[in-house]
């Protein structure tokens, strides 16, 4: 017809579509369907039903849903049988967003899905990963760790892989129960039976017990891992160190660090100790570890950030300035986090500038540290009182000037990276190559 210049009408096209669907020639049928606009033809309700039903039967659910959306846009809604077929397919394939959209479209047109459709939709929602996670979180908040653990197992049976955070929250909740040890080890045994034993599984349980501050349980899991023939990895040691520090078992933490250090001398172990001591408000201990680390390793940015934050909290601003100076000397840039901490403390008190001014006369500050001190001075000049509420300062100085100050901090962050790279990188690299690792006998006499 097309070759002879005879244009088909709606009846011809719809009849052809239905025939192609019956013959199983869906590629040809979809090509004809997609070219309908070229002829200015419209698809009938029967042809839409044929297309949708056949596409679902072939397993091309997304294509069937696209045709369904097109039919709705043109004013056709599928019949009850077709609606039931595509609903069943969407639920079976777990395409719940599309199913939810379809139900809303039906309700907007005052079409009520039957009870069977609702049953399948609700059942599919209950099996979805997106449903398990909030359900487990809800039972954790209700302190029903037993139910949360069962849901976690059921979630895995459906083929979903819980994230570490979800694991930890369930284990942490189980640690709050009366028979915590029994509950946690039962879940651990089920995990080991379901999955191939690995340090990763044990790490989940060490992490959860550590967050619950159940040090004894975390230690038992760690020892159980070693007895099973698995070697603890770096993450295992870090999680165990964090468990000791969260429970504020300082001596035990140092002893464990000593043993872990002998197995592997990694910077993350040192960082864990420094950050852990900072989080439990032990600045002296953190600084001692930090000073030992500096002898042969480059401290991490997080270590500097936590120390600066903690010393600012204790208003030991001389220590803060020394840390900033050390930081710029070894090649670490001033992070936005440190900039925000310094800005906040500059608004609170002039003591930060006083410490900077005093140390600038006693020792040679790096160019970056000196410029940062001048920036603190600008804030100090705006403040007449020794202690002033930061919100009062904003009203006096003005929003524009404060925004300008924040802008200067951002520019300063970029400039400091460049200056530090040129001033400190060569010195740092040379230091790392020549300095030997210090002995751990210092650790045993530290406290």
Steps between C-alpha positions, in 0.01 A plus 500: 500500500774742595694420181198578286433821685189369673485628856368252760222604729456435874313174443774360274779589741321367809407177323861455390627568853267236646604249233872558560449454874318171444777385267767587758668750266548761771801671342294578190198592712702748708654654187150553363379634834789748525436624144131575561564873532652499149162404356299705748318189625372413847511164675178340619438370849501142371838548330644649817378198699653261245833683508518517880394139559741363240793710623438382856488143377836548330647636823562853370328669794659842454388514138149393600490773762612757241212400273266516799614855583446603137150355504414692817635823349268447201199444723490120503522305824557124478220259569478308828674193360787698347532711816519183709760342268738796499450558875595140568809533279613825664463351849673178399798688354524734798431813292312659787547863397323428173232302683441783745470746211251270326283472812498879546402551135216251543375670817515841330256362242274357771600146400535279805746207464359171625599334828734253329699784344534672837606172662775449243615862531516488881678164489757639255553805721565273797766313302675816378835612640366853534241365745736281705739783587244736664331201666828388656581856605157530657539186709847615603349822634242293689786298653372183333833371378367144477245600234753723322743206483231271352418762238870531418521125436179509295640791301806290413281205403336726241843565348560846646833598653470715813750782535750520782306778672181289514696202633654717769167648609341155538798365697510814713130451579558133591773612740238690699296185572520297822657200325720707266781246469263217409309710246810640330679165470185336365484761224873459436465122465214546254710742295797265495275211396341705222812674370858389455685586824711811455648780708237730347217320684686505830577869448128578482452350846810663650378834367147454636618389843747788510230756424292350781806540726491128572876457501496145636272379222712672233809334645333157499407537133857607416646200685245268338619619159864419582404156639315421177824538306423839346764768530361835614546763231576869546129583535467240776782663697359849445150398612641328807707808584190717466313266735769540767507877460121543506496306826788723623722199575819698444754241617329218307487720190873571522585132552287399202652778291846367592408151372329631184798725429735199504281323240466797268637853534223690326411866525132418553582338834666818622215711367246280679680553830525878458140548385373253761673682786360830373146364489521383863643837606858390571708778337827422680492134395408595142784751477757251633404245235501780243855608590630142475327457164658817361846348543453260209158553343298785355196553726166493323286808448230351724752472785580871474131590477401304810792637703428861398132455581573345841760760605266779391230340714739509797612853398863395487570734212880483522473131414267589212748746349785250538292235324415737215868588463603131504226423253622754245863399550442135405286578197142474621254762368266688730169322450163675497416313822797652682417839347147480640627400847745791503233741377259393772760535775617834362144627535476367854823633649813706432718240674558318174662808350696565821649152475586558134662836574703357789631200306584713195761677716637180655538286189503531124154433364454375146367755248166322494473494880603867523235606247237303685599684818450831321155386397420422864625851587241654268229327700660607827500865395124486453447367850532738799421242764708202606203267474215583265212298373543423131146606411554841663818533299314432178259785575792741574735407221228453243407209279701623202825524695449153646431360154818669379691335783367157402596574139854584614516166680400318182763687295752440775432126484595495130808718549620294795495183292727665243736650759529177696572301187790727409636544855453165666478214251871455441574513872228244574613255235859522619390443861296191414793344319759553773328463839485152652192358671501570875484214744181432686675501834396867518137390505543280805625792709272765357255502786 
